[in-house]
C-alpha positions as a printed NumPy array, in Angstrom:
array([[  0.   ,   0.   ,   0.   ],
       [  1.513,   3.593,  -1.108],
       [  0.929,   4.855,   2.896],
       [  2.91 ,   2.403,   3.972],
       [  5.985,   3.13 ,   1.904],
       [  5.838,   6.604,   2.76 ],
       [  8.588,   7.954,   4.384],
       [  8.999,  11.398,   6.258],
       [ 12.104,  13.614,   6.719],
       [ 12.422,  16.736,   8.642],
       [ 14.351,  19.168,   6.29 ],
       [ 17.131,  20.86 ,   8.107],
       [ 18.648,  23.273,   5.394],
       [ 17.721,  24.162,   1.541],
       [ 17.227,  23.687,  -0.801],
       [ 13.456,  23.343,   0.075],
       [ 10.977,  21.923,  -2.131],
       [  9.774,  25.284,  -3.743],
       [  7.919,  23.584,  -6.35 ],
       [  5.972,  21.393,  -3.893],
       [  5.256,  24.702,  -1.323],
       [  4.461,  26.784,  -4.045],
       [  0.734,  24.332,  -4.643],
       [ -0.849,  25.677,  -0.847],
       [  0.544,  29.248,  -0.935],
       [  0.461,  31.607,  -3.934],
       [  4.189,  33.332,  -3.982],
       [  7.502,  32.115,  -3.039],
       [  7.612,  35.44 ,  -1.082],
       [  4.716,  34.268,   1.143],
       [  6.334,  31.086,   1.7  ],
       [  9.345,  32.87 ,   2.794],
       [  7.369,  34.874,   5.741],
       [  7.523,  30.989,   7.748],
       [  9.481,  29.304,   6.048],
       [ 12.819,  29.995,   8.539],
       [ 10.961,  30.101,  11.753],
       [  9.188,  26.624,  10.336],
       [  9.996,  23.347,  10.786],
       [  9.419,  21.754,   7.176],
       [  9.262,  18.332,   6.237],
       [  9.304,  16.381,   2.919],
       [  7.742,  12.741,   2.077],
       [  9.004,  10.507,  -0.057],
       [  8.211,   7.029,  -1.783],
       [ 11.673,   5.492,  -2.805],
       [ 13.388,   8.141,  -4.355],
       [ 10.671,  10.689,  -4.877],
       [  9.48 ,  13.493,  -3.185],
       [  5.966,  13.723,  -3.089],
       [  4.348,  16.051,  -0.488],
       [  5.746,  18.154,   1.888],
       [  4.303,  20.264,   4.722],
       [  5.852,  23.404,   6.951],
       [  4.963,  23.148,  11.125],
       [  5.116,  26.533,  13.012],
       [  4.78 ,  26.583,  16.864],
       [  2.934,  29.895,  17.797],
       [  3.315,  29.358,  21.206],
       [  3.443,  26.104,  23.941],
       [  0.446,  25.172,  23.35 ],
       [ -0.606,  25.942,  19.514],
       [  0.927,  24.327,  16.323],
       [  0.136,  25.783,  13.15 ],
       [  0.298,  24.025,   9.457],
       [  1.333,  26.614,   7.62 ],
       [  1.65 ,  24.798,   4.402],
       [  0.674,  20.977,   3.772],
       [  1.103,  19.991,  -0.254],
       [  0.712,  16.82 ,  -1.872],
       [  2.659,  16.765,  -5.277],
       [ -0.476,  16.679,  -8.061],
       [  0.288,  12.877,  -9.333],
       [ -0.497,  12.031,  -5.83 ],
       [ -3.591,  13.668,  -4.911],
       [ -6.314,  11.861,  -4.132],
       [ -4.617,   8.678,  -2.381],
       [ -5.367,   9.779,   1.064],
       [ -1.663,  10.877,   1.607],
       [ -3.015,  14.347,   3.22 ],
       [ -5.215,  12.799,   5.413],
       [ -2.427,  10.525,   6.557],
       [ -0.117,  13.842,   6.681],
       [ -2.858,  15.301,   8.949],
       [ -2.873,  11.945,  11.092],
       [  0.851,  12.128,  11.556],
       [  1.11 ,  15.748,  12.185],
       [ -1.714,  15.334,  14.792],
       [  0.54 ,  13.07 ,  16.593],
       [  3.34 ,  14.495,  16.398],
       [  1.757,  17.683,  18.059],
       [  0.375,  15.166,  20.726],
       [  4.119,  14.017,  21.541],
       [  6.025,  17.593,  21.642],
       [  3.015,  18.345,  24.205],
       [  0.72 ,  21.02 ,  22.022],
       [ -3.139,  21.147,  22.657],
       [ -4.361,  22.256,  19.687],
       [ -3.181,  22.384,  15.596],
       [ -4.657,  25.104,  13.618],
       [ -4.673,  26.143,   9.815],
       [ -5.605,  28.927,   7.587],
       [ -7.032,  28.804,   4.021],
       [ -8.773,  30.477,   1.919],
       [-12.423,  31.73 ,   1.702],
       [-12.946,  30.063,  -1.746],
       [-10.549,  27.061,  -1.163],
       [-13.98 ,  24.939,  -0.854],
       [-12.23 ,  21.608,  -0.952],
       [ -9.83 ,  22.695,   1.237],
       [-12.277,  23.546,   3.802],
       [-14.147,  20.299,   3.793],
       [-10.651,  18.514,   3.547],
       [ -9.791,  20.211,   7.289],
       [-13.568,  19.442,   8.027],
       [-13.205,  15.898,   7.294],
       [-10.436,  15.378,   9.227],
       [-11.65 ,  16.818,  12.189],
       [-10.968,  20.535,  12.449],
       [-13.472,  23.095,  12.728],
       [-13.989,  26.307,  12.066],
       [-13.056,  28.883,  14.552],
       [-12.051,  32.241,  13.492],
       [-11.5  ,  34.554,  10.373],
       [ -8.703,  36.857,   9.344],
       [-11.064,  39.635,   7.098],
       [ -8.911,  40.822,   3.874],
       [ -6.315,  38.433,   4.613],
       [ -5.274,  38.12 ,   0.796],
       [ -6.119,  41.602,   0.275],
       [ -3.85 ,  43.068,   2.935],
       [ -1.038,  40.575,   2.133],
       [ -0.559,  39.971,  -1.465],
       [  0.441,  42.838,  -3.96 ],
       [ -1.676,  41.186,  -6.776],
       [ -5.586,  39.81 ,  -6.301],
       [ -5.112,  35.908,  -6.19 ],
       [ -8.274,  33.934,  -7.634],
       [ -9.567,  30.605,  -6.849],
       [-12.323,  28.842,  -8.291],
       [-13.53 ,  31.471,  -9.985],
       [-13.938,  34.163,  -6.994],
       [-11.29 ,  36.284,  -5.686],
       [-10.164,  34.915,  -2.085],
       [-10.599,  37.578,   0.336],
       [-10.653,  36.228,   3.691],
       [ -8.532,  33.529,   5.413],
       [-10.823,  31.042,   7.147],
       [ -9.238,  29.641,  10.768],
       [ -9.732,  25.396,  11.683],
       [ -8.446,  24.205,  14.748],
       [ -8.207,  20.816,  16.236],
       [ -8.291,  20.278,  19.758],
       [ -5.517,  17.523,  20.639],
       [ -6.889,  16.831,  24.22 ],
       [-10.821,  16.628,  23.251],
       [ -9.969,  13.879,  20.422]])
């Protein structure tokens, strides 16, 4: 089974996977806001990178995803779910209570992705994308405006 085979490496120095980051965030120069104060950490299957995803401790209690990507060939196999699983768990084990994540107003699928995997919805950052990106930045069709908050409470699961 492709979950199975999956292994997952903490990246300590670049290069990073630019290519990979650049599929949940819109510019390299939003990537590079948490990228250095992240830790980030690339999956592989034999000899190929596949996903990768960026942890950011806000404070003792409160992890934050601030980028989870799964490389397009791969999409669809249930390797972010079992991203989510892992980084839930490893949360659990450096002692953090809850694991939050942003996204966009119109990232739809992304939404019920979090949903699905047991985050809700908490909070939301109003003209997120306006306020933070030069250019407007359009997804499915509508312009994303807002950055919708999920949390998932480690100790209540």
């Amino acid at each position: 089974m492709l979950l199975d085979s999956l292994q997952i490496k903490e990246i300590q120095t670049p290069p990073y996977p630019m290519h990979l980051l650049l599929l949940a965030d819109e510019t390299v120069e939003a990537i590079e806001q948490y990228l250095y104060d992240s830790r980030i950490y690339s999956v592989w299957k034999d000899k190929e990178e596949l996903a990768v995803f960026c942890l950011y401790p806000h404070n003792s209690n409160c992890l934050e995803i601030k980028n989870i990507a799964v490389s397009t060939a791969y999409q669809n196999q249930h390797i972010g779910s079992f991203l989510i699983e892992k980084i839930k768990t490893m949360a659990l084990q450096q002692g953090f209570e809850t694991v939050i994540v942003g996204t966009s107003d119109t990232g739809d699928a992304q939404i019920r992705f979090y949903e699905r995997n047991g985050f809700i919805r908490y909070d939301r950052r109003k003209n997120f994308f306006i306020d933070h990106y030069a250019e407007p930045i359009f997804e499915n069709g509508r312009r994303m405006v807002d950055m919708v908050l999920l949390r998932f409470d480690i100790k209540k699961s």
